[in-house]
Coordinates of N, CA, C and O in Angstrom, one line a residue:
M20 N 10.6 18.1 -5.2 CA 9.3 17.2 -4.5 C 9.4 16.9 -3.4 O 10.6 16.1 -3.1
K21 N 8.5 16.9 -3.1 CA 8.5 16.3 -1.6 C 7.2 14.9 -1.2 O 6.5 15.4 -1.8
L22 N 7.7 13.8 -0.9 CA 6.9 12.6 -0.9 C 6.7 12.6 0.8 O 7.5 12.4 1.3
Y23 N 5.4 12.9 1.2 CA 5.2 12.7 2.6 C 4.6 11.7 3.0 O 3.5 11.2 2.3
V24 N 5.0 11.2 4.3 CA 4.7 9.3 4.6 C 5.1 9.4 5.5 O 5.1 10.0 6.6
T25 N 4.2 8.5 6.0 CA 4.4 8.0 7.6 C 4.7 6.3 7.6 O 4.3 5.9 6.6
P26 N 5.6 5.8 8.8 CA 6.1 4.7 8.6 C 5.0 3.4 8.6 O 5.2 2.5 8.6
T27 N 3.6 3.8 9.3 CA 2.5 2.6 9.3 C 1.7 2.5 7.9 O 0.9 1.7 8.1
S28 N 1.2 3.6 7.0 CA 0.6 3.8 6.1 C 1.2 2.6 5.0 O 2.0 2.6 4.6
P29 N 0.3 1.4 4.5 CA 0.4 0.7 3.7 C 0.2 1.6 2.4 O 1.1 0.9 1.4
Y30 N -0.1 2.6 2.3 CA -0.4 3.6 0.6 C 1.0 4.1 1.0 O 1.4 4.5 -0.7
A31 N 1.4 4.8 2.0 CA 2.8 5.3 1.8 C 4.0 4.3 1.2 O 4.5 4.5 0.3
R32 N 3.7 3.2 1.6 CA 4.7 1.8 1.5 C 5.0 2.0 -0.1 O 6.2 1.9 -0.8
L33 N 3.4 1.7 -0.8 CA 3.7 1.5 -2.2 C 4.2 2.4 -2.9 O 4.8 2.6 -3.9
A34 N 3.5 4.0 -2.4 CA 4.1 5.7 -3.2 C 6.0 5.0 -2.9 O 6.5 5.5 -4.2
M35 N 6.3 4.8 -2.0 CA 8.1 4.2 -1.7 C 8.5 3.9 -2.5 O 9.5 3.6 -3.0
I36 N 7.8 2.6 -2.8 CA 8.3 1.4 -3.6 C 8.2 1.7 -5.1 O 9.5 1.6 -5.8
V37 N 7.3 2.5 -5.3 CA 7.3 3.1 -6.8 C 8.5 4.2 -7.0 O 8.9 4.5 -7.8
R38 N 8.3 4.9 -6.1 CA 9.8 5.9 -6.0 C 10.9 5.3 -6.6 O 11.8 5.9 -7.1
L39 N 11.3 4.2 -5.4 CA 12.9 3.8 -5.9 C 12.7 3.0 -7.6 O 13.6 2.9 -7.8
E40 N 11.5 1.9 -7.6 CA 11.5 1.4 -8.7 C 12.0 2.3 -10.2 O 12.2 1.8 -10.9
K41 N 11.1 3.1 -9.9 CA 11.0 4.4 -10.7 C 12.7 5.3 -11.0 O 12.8 6.0 -12.3
G42 N 13.4 5.0 -10.1 CA 14.8 5.6 -10.1 C 14.7 7.0 -9.8 O 15.5 8.3 -10.0
L43 N 13.8 7.6 -8.6 CA 13.0 8.9 -8.4 C 13.5 9.2 -6.8 O 13.2 10.1 -6.0
Q44 N 15.1 8.5 -6.9 CA 15.2 9.0 -5.4 C 15.6 10.7 -5.0 O 15.5 11.1 -3.8
E45 N 15.7 11.6 -6.1 CA 15.6 13.1 -5.6 C 14.5 13.6 -5.4 O 14.2 14.5 -4.8
I46 N 13.2 12.8 -5.1 CA 12.1 13.1 -4.5 C 12.1 12.8 -2.8 O 12.7 11.8 -2.6
E47 N 12.6 13.8 -2.0 CA 12.3 13.5 -0.8 C 11.5 12.7 -0.1 O 10.3 13.6 -0.1
L48 N 11.8 12.2 0.8 CA 11.1 11.2 1.7 C 11.0 12.7 2.9 O 12.0 12.7 3.5
V49 N 9.8 12.7 3.2 CA 9.5 13.4 4.5 C 8.3 12.6 5.8 O 7.3 12.4 4.9
W50 N 8.8 12.4 6.6 CA 8.3 11.6 7.3 C 7.3 12.4 8.4 O 7.9 13.6 9.0
T51 N 6.1 11.9 8.7 CA 5.2 12.8 9.3 C 4.2 11.9 10.2 O 4.2 10.9 10.4
R52 N 3.7 12.7 11.3 CA 2.7 12.4 12.0 C 1.5 13.3 12.1 O 1.7 14.1 12.8
T53 N 0.7 12.3 11.3 CA -0.9 13.2 10.7 C -1.9 13.0 11.8 O -2.4 14.0 11.9
R54 N -1.2 12.8 13.1 CA -2.3 12.7 14.2 C -1.9 13.7 15.2 O -2.3 14.2 16.2
D55 N -0.6 14.3 14.6 CA -0.3 15.3 15.4 C -0.7 16.8 14.8 O -0.5 17.2 13.6
P56 N -1.8 17.6 15.7 CA -2.5 19.0 14.5 C -1.2 20.1 14.6 O -1.6 20.5 13.8
D57 N 0.3 20.0 15.5 CA 0.9 20.4 14.6 C 2.0 20.4 13.6 O 3.3 21.0 13.7
D58 N 2.1 19.2 13.0 CA 2.6 18.7 12.2 C 2.7 19.7 11.0 O 1.8 19.9 10.6
P59 N 4.2 19.9 10.8 CA 3.9 21.0 9.5 C 3.1 20.7 8.2 O 3.1 21.1 7.3
M60 N 3.4 19.6 7.8 CA 2.8 19.1 6.7 C 1.4 19.2 6.7 O 0.8 19.3 5.5
L61 N 0.6 19.8 7.8 CA -0.9 19.8 7.5 C -1.2 21.3 7.1 O -2.2 21.4 6.3
A62 N 0.0 22.1 6.8 CA -0.5 23.4 6.2 C -0.4 23.1 4.7 O -0.7 23.8 4.0
V63 N 0.6 22.4 4.3 CA 1.0 22.1 3.3 C -0.6 21.3 2.3 O -1.1 21.3 1.1
N64 N -0.7 20.2 3.1 CA -2.3 19.1 2.7 C -3.0 19.1 3.9 O -3.2 18.4 4.7
P65 N -4.0 20.0 3.9 CA -4.7 20.0 4.8 C -5.6 19.2 5.2 O -5.9 18.6 6.5
S66 N -5.9 17.7 4.0 CA -6.8 16.8 4.5 C -6.0 15.8 5.3 O -6.6 15.2 5.9
G67 N -4.3 16.2 5.9 CA -3.8 15.0 6.3 C -3.5 13.9 5.7 O -3.3 12.7 6.1
R68 N -4.2 13.3 4.2 CA -4.4 12.0 3.7 C -2.5 11.9 3.2 O -1.9 12.3 3.1
I69 N -2.3 10.4 3.6 CA -1.0 10.0 3.2 C -0.8 9.0 2.4 O -2.1 8.0 2.6
P70 N -0.5 8.7 1.4 CA 0.9 10.0 1.2 C 0.3 10.9 0.3 O -0.8 11.4 -0.3
Y71 N 1.6 11.9 0.7 CA 1.1 13.3 0.0 C 2.1 13.7 -0.8 O 3.6 13.6 -0.6
L72 N 2.3 13.8 -2.3 CA 3.4 14.2 -3.2 C 3.5 15.8 -3.5 O 2.4 16.6 -3.9
G73 N 4.2 16.4 -3.1 CA 4.1 18.1 -3.0 C 4.9 18.8 -3.8 O 6.4 17.8 -3.8
L74 N 4.5 19.4 -5.0 CA 5.3 19.5 -6.1 C 6.1 20.9 -6.0 O 5.9 21.6 -5.1
D75 N 7.0 20.9 -7.0 CA 8.0 22.5 -6.5 C 6.9 23.4 -6.9 O 7.2 24.6 -6.6
D76 N 6.2 23.2 -7.7 CA 5.3 24.6 -8.8 C 4.0 24.6 -8.3 O 3.3 25.3 -9.1
G77 N 3.5 24.4 -7.3 CA 2.3 24.6 -7.0 C 1.3 23.2 -6.0 O 2.4 22.5 -5.4
P78 N 0.5 23.2 -6.1 CA -0.4 22.8 -5.2 C -0.1 20.5 -5.7 O 0.2 20.6 -6.8
G79 N 0.1 19.7 -4.9 CA 0.2 18.3 -4.9 C -0.9 17.3 -4.9 O -2.0 18.0 -5.4
F80 N -0.5 16.3 -5.0 CA -1.3 15.1 -5.1 C -1.3 14.3 -3.9 O -0.4 13.8 -2.7
E81 N -3.0 14.2 -3.3 CA -3.1 13.1 -2.2 C -3.4 12.0 -2.2 O -3.6 11.1 -1.3
D82 N -3.8 11.4 -3.8 CA -4.3 10.5 -3.8 C -3.3 9.2 -4.2 O -2.5 9.8 -5.7
T83 N -3.3 8.1 -4.0 CA -2.3 7.4 -4.0 C -2.3 7.1 -5.4 O -1.0 6.4 -6.0
D84 N -3.0 6.8 -6.1 CA -3.5 6.6 -7.7 C -3.0 7.4 -8.3 O -2.1 7.3 -9.1
A85 N -3.1 8.6 -7.9 CA -2.7 10.0 -8.5 C -0.9 10.0 -8.6 O -0.4 10.2 -9.2
I86 N -0.6 9.8 -7.5 CA 1.0 10.2 -7.1 C 1.7 9.0 -7.7 O 2.5 8.8 -8.5
V87 N 1.2 7.4 -8.0 CA 1.3 6.3 -8.6 C 1.9 7.0 -10.1 O 2.7 6.4 -10.7
D88 N 0.5 7.2 -10.4 CA 0.6 7.4 -12.4 C 1.4 8.8 -12.5 O 2.3 8.6 -13.4
Y89 N 1.3 9.8 -11.8 CA 2.5 11.0 -11.9 C 3.7 10.4 -12.1 O 4.6 10.7 -12.8
M90 N 4.1 9.8 -10.7 CA 5.8 9.2 -10.7 C 5.6 8.5 -11.8 O 7.1 8.4 -12.3
D91 N 5.4 7.4 -12.1 CA 5.2 6.8 -13.6 C 5.7 7.4 -14.6 O 6.4 6.9 -15.7
T92 N 5.1 8.9 -15.0 CA 5.3 9.8 -16.1 C 6.6 9.8 -16.4 O 7.3 10.8 -17.1
L93 N 7.4 10.4 -15.1 CA 8.5 11.0 -14.6 C 9.5 10.6 -15.2 O 10.7 11.3 -15.3
A94 N 9.7 8.8 -15.3 CA 10.8 8.4 -16.0 C 10.2 7.4 -16.8 O 10.1 6.2 -16.4
P95 N 10.1 7.8 -18.0 CA 9.7 6.8 -19.4 C 10.4 5.4 -18.9 O 11.8 5.6 -18.9
P96 N 10.3 4.5 -19.7 CA 8.8 3.8 -19.5 C 8.0 3.5 -18.6 O 8.5 3.7 -17.6
C97 N 6.5 4.1 -18.6 CA 5.9 3.6 -17.7 C 5.4 2.3 -17.2 O 5.3 1.3 -18.5
R98 N 5.7 2.2 -16.4 CA 5.6 0.6 -15.5 C 4.1 0.6 -14.9 O 3.7 -1.3 -15.1
F99 N 3.4 1.4 -14.7 CA 2.6 0.7 -13.9 C 1.1 0.8 -14.4 O 0.0 1.3 -14.1
A100 N 1.0 1.4 -15.9 CA -0.1 1.5 -16.6 C -1.0 0.3 -16.7 O -0.1 -0.5 -16.7
P101 N -2.1 0.6 -16.8 CA -3.1 -1.0 -17.3 C -2.8 -1.3 -18.8 O -2.1 -0.5 -19.8
P102 N -2.6 -2.8 -18.8 CA -2.1 -3.1 -20.4 C -3.5 -2.7 -20.8 O -4.4 -2.9 -20.8
G103 N -3.2 -2.8 -22.4 CA -4.3 -2.8 -23.6 C -4.7 -4.1 -24.0 O -4.4 -5.2 -23.3
G104 N -5.5 -4.4 -24.7 CA -6.4 -5.4 -25.4 C -7.1 -6.6 -24.0 O -7.6 -6.0 -23.4
A105 N -6.8 -7.4 -24.8 CA -7.6 -8.7 -23.6 C -7.3 -8.8 -22.3 O -7.7 -9.2 -21.3
A106 N -5.6 -8.2 -22.2 CA -5.1 -8.2 -20.5 C -6.0 -7.2 -19.6 O -6.1 -7.3 -18.6
Y107 N -6.7 -6.2 -20.4 CA -7.2 -5.3 -19.5 C -7.9 -5.2 -18.4 O -7.6 -5.5 -17.2
W108 N -9.0 -6.0 -18.5 CA -10.2 -6.0 -17.7 C -10.1 -7.2 -16.6 O -10.1 -6.9 -15.2
P109 N -8.8 -8.4 -17.0 CA -8.3 -9.1 -15.5 C -7.6 -8.5 -14.9 O -7.1 -9.0 -13.6
Y110 N -6.3 -7.6 -15.7 CA -6.0 -6.7 -14.5 C -6.6 -5.8 -13.6 O -6.6 -5.6 -12.3
R111 N -7.8 -5.3 -14.4 CA -8.6 -4.6 -13.5 C -9.4 -5.3 -12.6 O -9.5 -4.3 -11.3
R112 N -9.8 -6.6 -12.8 CA -10.2 -7.5 -11.3 C -9.1 -7.7 -10.3 O -9.5 -7.5 -9.3
R113 N -8.0 -8.0 -10.8 CA -6.9 -7.9 -9.9 C -6.5 -6.5 -9.1 O -6.2 -6.8 -7.8
L114 N -6.6 -5.7 -9.9 CA -6.5 -4.4 -8.8 C -7.4 -4.5 -7.9 O -7.4 -3.8 -6.8
A115 N -8.8 -4.4 -8.4 CA -10.1 -4.0 -7.5 C -9.7 -4.9 -6.2 O -10.2 -4.8 -5.0
T116 N -9.7 -6.4 -6.7 CA -9.4 -7.3 -5.7 C -8.6 -6.7 -4.6 O -8.6 -7.0 -3.1
A117 N -6.9 -6.8 -5.3 CA -5.9 -6.0 -4.3 C -6.4 -5.0 -3.6 O -5.7 -4.5 -2.3
R118 N -6.7 -4.0 -3.9 CA -7.3 -3.2 -3.0 C -8.2 -3.1 -2.2 O -8.2 -2.5 -1.2
S119 N -9.3 -3.9 -2.4 CA -10.2 -4.5 -1.5 C -9.6 -5.1 -0.4 O -9.7 -4.7 0.8
M120 N -8.3 -5.5 -0.4 CA -7.8 -6.4 0.5 C -7.2 -5.5 1.3 O -7.0 -5.3 2.9
L121 N -6.5 -4.7 0.9 CA -5.8 -3.6 1.4 C -6.4 -2.8 2.2 O -6.0 -2.3 3.4
D122 N -7.6 -1.8 1.5 CA -8.4 -1.0 2.1 C -9.1 -1.6 3.5 O -9.1 -0.6 4.5
G123 N -9.5 -3.4 3.4 CA -9.8 -3.6 5.0 C -9.0 -3.7 5.7 O -9.0 -3.8 7.1
V124 N -7.4 -4.2 5.3 CA -6.6 -4.9 6.4 C -6.5 -3.3 7.1 O -6.0 -3.0 8.3
A125 N -6.0 -2.2 6.2 CA -6.0 -0.8 6.7 C -7.1 -0.4 7.8 O -6.9 0.0 8.9
V126 N -8.3 -0.8 7.4 CA -9.3 0.0 8.3 C -9.1 -1.4 9.6 O -9.4 -0.6 11.0
W127 N -9.1 -2.3 9.6 CA -8.9 -3.3 10.7 C -7.4 -3.1 11.4 O -7.6 -2.5 13.0
A128 N -6.0 -2.5 11.1 CA -5.3 -1.9 11.6 C -5.1 -0.4 12.2 O -4.7 -0.6 13.3
R129 N -6.1 0.6 11.9 CA -6.7 1.6 12.0 C -7.8 1.4 13.7 O -7.5 1.9 14.7
E130 N -8.5 0.6 13.3 CA -9.2 -0.3 14.3 C -8.8 -0.3 15.9 O -8.9 0.0 17.0
T131 N -7.6 -1.6 15.5 CA -6.7 -1.5 16.7 C -5.9 -0.6 17.3 O -5.2 -0.9 18.7
M132 N -5.9 0.9 16.5 CA -4.8 1.7 17.4 C -5.9 2.7 18.4 O -5.4 3.2 19.1
R133 N -7.3 2.1 18.2 CA -8.0 2.8 19.0 C -7.7 2.4 20.7 O -7.3 1.3 20.6
A134 N -8.2 3.5 21.8 CA -7.9 2.7 23.2 C -9.1 1.8 23.2 O -9.8 1.5 22.1
Q135 N -8.8 0.5 23.9 CA -9.1 -0.6 24.0 C -10.6 -0.6 24.3 O -11.5 -1.1 23.6
G136 N -11.3 0.2 24.9 CA -13.0 0.8 25.5 C -13.6 1.1 23.7 O -14.6 1.2 24.3
E137 N -12.9 1.8 22.9 CA -13.1 2.3 21.9 C -13.3 1.9 20.6 O -14.1 2.1 19.4
R138 N -12.8 0.9 20.8 CA -12.6 -0.5 19.4 C -13.9 -1.0 19.2 O -14.7 -1.5 19.9
S139 N -14.1 -1.4 17.9 CA -15.3 -2.2 17.3 C -14.9 -3.8 17.0 O -14.4 -4.4 15.8
P140 N -15.2 -4.6 18.3 CA -14.6 -6.1 18.2 C -15.4 -6.7 16.5 O -15.3 -7.4 15.8
A141 N -16.7 -6.1 16.1 CA -17.4 -6.6 15.2 C -16.7 -5.9 13.5 O -16.7 -6.9 12.8
T142 N -16.4 -5.0 14.0 CA -15.4 -4.1 12.4 C -14.2 -4.8 12.7 O -14.0 -5.4 11.3
I143 N -13.5 -5.1 13.7 CA -12.2 -6.1 13.5 C -12.8 -7.5 13.3 O -11.8 -8.1 12.1
E144 N -13.3 -8.2 13.5 CA -14.0 -9.5 13.3 C -14.3 -9.6 11.7 O -14.1 -10.2 10.7
H145 N -15.0 -8.3 11.1 CA -15.5 -8.3 9.5 C -14.2 -8.2 8.7 O -14.3 -8.9 7.9
E146 N -13.3 -7.6 9.2 CA -12.1 -7.6 8.2 C -11.4 -8.3 8.7 O -10.6 -9.0 7.7
R147 N -11.1 -8.9 9.5 CA -10.1 -10.2 9.7 C -11.1 -11.5 9.1 O -10.0 -12.0 8.2
R148 N -12.0 -11.7 8.7 CA -12.9 -12.7 7.8 C -12.4 -12.1 6.2 O -12.2 -13.0 5.6
R149 N -12.7 -11.1 6.2 CA -12.8 -10.5 4.7 C -11.2 -10.8 4.3 O -10.7 -11.0 3.0
A150 N -10.4 -10.3 5.2 CA -8.6 -10.5 4.7 C -8.7 -11.9 4.6 O -8.1 -12.5 3.1
A151 N -9.3 -13.1 5.3 CA -9.0 -14.3 5.4 C -9.3 -14.9 4.1 O -9.0 -15.6 3.0
R152 N -10.8 -14.6 3.7 CA -11.6 -14.7 2.1 C -10.6 -14.2 1.0 O -10.0 -15.4 0.1
L153 N -9.9 -12.9 1.1 CA -9.0 -12.4 -0.2 C -7.8 -13.3 -0.3 O -7.0 -13.7 -1.3
A154 N -7.0 -13.6 1.0 CA -5.8 -14.1 1.1 C -6.1 -15.8 0.5 O -4.9 -16.3 -0.8
D155 N -7.2 -16.5 0.8 CA -7.5 -17.5 0.1 C -7.9 -17.1 -1.2 O -7.0 -18.3 -1.9
R156 N -8.2 -16.7 -1.6 CA -8.7 -16.5 -3.4 C -7.2 -16.1 -4.0 O -6.8 -16.6 -4.8
F157 N -6.0 -15.2 -3.2 CA -4.8 -14.6 -4.0 C -3.8 -16.2 -3.6 O -3.4 -16.5 -4.8
E158 N -4.0 -16.7 -3.1 CA -3.3 -18.1 -2.7 C -3.8 -19.4 -4.3 O -2.9 -19.9 -4.8
A159 N -5.2 -19.0 -4.7 CA -5.4 -19.9 -5.5 C -4.9 -19.6 -7.0 O -4.9 -19.9 -8.0
E160 N -5.0 -18.1 -7.1 CA -4.3 -17.2 -8.1 C -2.9 -17.2 -8.2 O -2.4 -16.5 -9.2
I161 N -2.1 -17.3 -7.1 CA -0.7 -16.5 -7.0 C 0.3 -17.3 -8.3 O 0.9 -16.5 -8.7
G162 N -0.1 -18.8 -9.0 CA 0.3 -19.0 -10.0 C 0.4 -18.3 -11.3 O 1.5 -18.8 -12.0
A163 N -0.6 -17.2 -11.3 CA -0.4 -16.4 -12.7 C 0.4 -15.2 -12.0 O 0.3 -14.4 -13.3
F164 N 0.6 -14.8 -11.4 CA 1.2 -13.9 -11.1 C 3.1 -14.4 -11.8 O 3.9 -15.3 -11.1
E165 N 3.1 -13.4 -12.5 CA 5.1 -13.9 -13.4 C 5.1 -12.2 -13.4 O 4.7 -11.0 -13.9
G166 N 6.5 -12.4 -13.8 CA 7.7 -11.0 -14.3 C 7.7 -10.1 -13.3 O 6.7 -10.4 -11.9
Q167 N 8.2 -8.9 -13.5 CA 8.0 -7.8 -12.5 C 6.8 -7.7 -11.9 O 5.7 -7.4 -13.0
P168 N 6.5 -7.2 -11.1 CA 5.5 -7.0 -10.0 C 4.7 -6.0 -10.7 O 5.1 -4.6 -10.9
D169 N 3.2 -5.5 -11.1 CA 2.6 -4.5 -11.5 C 1.9 -4.1 -10.1 O 2.2 -4.6 -9.3
L170 N 0.9 -2.9 -10.6 CA 0.3 -2.6 -9.6 C -0.5 -3.3 -8.6 O -0.4 -3.0 -7.6
P171 N -1.2 -4.3 -9.5 CA -1.7 -5.0 -8.2 C -1.2 -5.9 -7.5 O -1.5 -6.3 -6.2
Q172 N 0.2 -6.6 -8.0 CA 1.0 -6.9 -7.3 C 1.3 -6.7 -6.0 O 1.4 -7.1 -4.9
L173 N 2.1 -4.8 -6.3 CA 2.0 -4.0 -5.1 C 0.7 -3.9 -3.7 O 1.8 -3.6 -3.1
L174 N 0.2 -3.7 -4.6 CA -1.2 -3.3 -3.5 C -0.9 -4.5 -2.3 O -1.7 -4.3 -1.6
L175 N -1.0 -5.9 -3.4 CA -1.5 -6.9 -2.5 C 0.2 -7.1 -1.7 O -0.5 -7.5 -0.1
F176 N 1.2 -7.0 -2.3 CA 2.5 -7.2 -1.1 C 2.2 -5.9 0.1 O 2.1 -6.4 1.3
C177 N 1.6 -4.8 -0.2 CA 1.5 -3.9 0.9 C 0.2 -4.2 1.8 O 0.6 -4.0 2.7
A178 N -0.6 -5.0 1.2 CA -1.9 -5.6 2.0 C -1.1 -6.4 2.8 O -1.4 -6.5 4.2
L179 N -0.5 -7.4 2.5 CA -0.1 -8.7 3.4 C 1.1 -8.1 4.3 O 1.1 -8.7 5.7
D180 N 1.5 -7.0 4.1 CA 2.8 -6.3 4.6 C 2.5 -6.0 6.1 O 2.9 -5.4 7.2
V181 N 1.0 -5.5 6.4 CA 0.3 -4.7 7.3 C 0.8 -6.0 8.5 O 0.8 -5.2 9.8
E182 N 1.1 -6.9 8.2 CA 1.2 -7.9 9.2 C 2.2 -7.5 10.4 O 2.7 -8.0 11.3
R183 N 2.9 -6.6 9.9 CA 4.3 -6.0 10.6 C 3.9 -5.2 12.0 O 4.6 -5.2 12.7
R184 N 2.9 -4.3 11.8 CA 2.0 -3.9 12.7 C 0.8 -4.4 13.3 O 0.2 -3.9 13.7
L185 N 0.3 -6.0 12.4 CA -0.9 -6.6 12.9 C -0.7 -7.8 13.3 O -1.2 -8.5 12.3
P186 N 0.2 -8.6 14.6 CA 0.4 -9.3 14.2 C -0.4 -10.4 14.0 O -0.2 -11.5 13.7
E187 N -1.8 -9.9 14.9 CA -2.7 -10.8 14.6 C -3.0 -11.5 12.8 O -4.2 -12.3 12.5
F188 N -3.2 -10.7 12.2 CA -2.9 -10.9 10.9 C -2.5 -12.2 10.2 O -1.2 -12.0 9.6
D189 N -3.0 -13.3 10.5 CA -2.3 -14.7 10.2 C -2.5 -15.2 8.6 O -3.3 -15.7 8.6
W190 N -1.9 -14.3 7.7 CA -2.3 -14.7 6.4 C -1.4 -15.8 5.5 O -1.5 -16.2 5.0
R191 N -0.3 -16.1 6.6 CA 0.7 -17.2 5.9 C 0.1 -18.8 6.4 O 0.5 -19.1 5.5
A192 N -0.5 -18.9 7.4 CA -1.1 -20.5 7.5 C -2.1 -21.5 6.5 O -2.3 -20.6 5.9
G193 N -0.9 -22.3 6.0 CA -2.0 -23.1 4.9 C -1.9 -22.4 3.6 O -2.3 -22.7 2.3
R194 N -1.0 -21.3 3.4 CA -0.9 -20.4 2.2 C 0.3 -20.5 1.9 O 1.2 -19.4 1.6
P195 N 1.1 -21.6 1.0 CA 2.4 -21.5 1.1 C 2.9 -21.0 -0.2 O 4.0 -20.1 -0.6
G196 N 2.1 -20.9 -1.4 CA 2.1 -19.9 -2.7 C 2.3 -18.9 -2.6 O 3.1 -17.9 -3.1
L197 N 1.4 -18.1 -1.2 CA 1.6 -16.5 -1.4 C 2.9 -16.6 -0.6 O 3.2 -15.4 -0.7
V198 N 3.1 -17.0 0.6 CA 4.3 -17.6 1.5 C 5.4 -16.9 0.3 O 6.6 -16.2 0.7
A199 N 5.7 -18.0 -0.5 CA 7.1 -18.0 -1.1 C 6.9 -16.7 -2.6 O 7.9 -16.2 -2.8
W200 N 5.6 -16.4 -2.8 CA 5.5 -15.0 -3.5 C 5.9 -13.9 -2.9 O 6.8 -13.1 -3.3
H201 N 5.3 -13.7 -1.9 CA 5.8 -12.6 -0.7 C 7.2 -12.5 -0.5 O 7.5 -11.5 -0.6
A202 N 7.8 -14.0 -0.1 CA 8.9 -13.6 0.2 C 9.9 -13.0 -1.1 O 10.9 -12.1 -1.0
G203 N 9.8 -13.4 -2.4 CA 10.2 -13.0 -3.4 C 10.0 -11.4 -3.6 O 11.1 -11.0 -4.2
V204 N 8.6 -10.8 -3.3 CA 8.5 -9.3 -3.9 C 9.8 -8.8 -2.9 O 9.8 -8.0 -3.2
A205 N 9.3 -9.2 -1.4 CA 10.2 -8.6 -0.5 C 11.7 -8.4 -0.6 O 12.3 -6.9 -0.4
A206 N 11.9 -9.2 -1.1 CA 13.7 -9.3 -1.4 C 14.2 -8.2 -2.8 O 15.0 -8.2 -3.3
L207 N 13.0 -8.1 -3.3 CA 13.6 -6.9 -4.5 C 14.2 -5.6 -4.1 O 13.5 -5.0 -3.2
P208 N 15.0 -5.1 -4.6 CA 15.8 -4.1 -4.0 C 15.1 -2.9 -3.9 O 14.5 -2.2 -2.6
P209 N 13.9 -2.6 -4.6 CA 12.6 -1.1 -4.6 C 12.0 -1.8 -3.1 O 11.4 -0.5 -2.1
V210 N 11.7 -3.1 -2.8 CA 10.9 -3.3 -1.7 C 11.5 -3.5 -0.9 O 11.1 -2.5 0.2
A211 N 12.7 -3.9 -1.0 CA 13.5 -3.6 0.3 C 14.1 -2.2 0.7 O 14.0 -1.9 2.2
G212 N 14.4 -1.8 -0.2 CA 14.5 -0.5 0.3 C 13.7 0.3 0.6 O 14.0 1.7 1.2
S213 N 12.4 0.1 0.6 CA 11.3 1.1 1.0 C 10.9 0.7 2.5 O 9.8 1.7 2.9
L214 N 11.2 0.0 3.0 CA 11.1 -0.4 4.6 C 11.1 0.9 5.2 O 12.4 1.3 5.6
P215 N 10.4 1.2 6.4 CA 10.2 2.6 7.4 C 11.8 2.2 8.2 O 12.2 1.0 8.4
P216 N 12.1 3.2 8.7 CA 13.2 3.3 9.7 C 12.9 2.3 11.1 O 11.8 2.2 11.2
E217 N 14.0 1.4 11.1 CA 13.9 0.7 12.2 C 13.5 1.3 13.4 O 14.0 2.1 13.9
G218 N 12.2 0.6 14.1 CA 11.8 1.1 15.4 C 10.7 2.1 15.0 O 10.6 2.8 15.8
S219 N 10.3 2.3 13.8 CA 9.5 3.6 13.6 C 8.0 3.0 13.5 O 7.9 1.8 13.5

């Protein structure tokens, strides 16, 4: 199997963390450039979406959720399935909120990649404000995060990690709980080991 990734995709970072967390180093990482029309990955995955998990025996998966779920089943026990019972709906709420933050900062980051004259200041400001509100929400709730990070926590980590390529995403100021939590997650071996190559 091959996991196609880019250095800048927070969704790819999530898939790489899960790959290491599950001990699936036999899945080969393939670094791609999806904006290059000649990138060989596009022949495998015509949509060009990243991450993409290429299977050895047929078509693969291009949806991050599907990739995480599939890799989770390859090395039991499952770590990233939703909990049952009373914990299910609080989990789903945190999952949706963390995904909203990740999706929003990804839009913000992509917008800044455009040429200066093509950027939408209104879109950037909208996503900046959304990210600030959500960072405040998670600062207020971070005390409830405990134990090994679940999928909502990894989504949140990958959202905050976008600051590596978006320095204006200043989520740290005035949020000491979130800063401490982020540092703890960043130090975990599967997370630290998923950092893209330096300079990429």
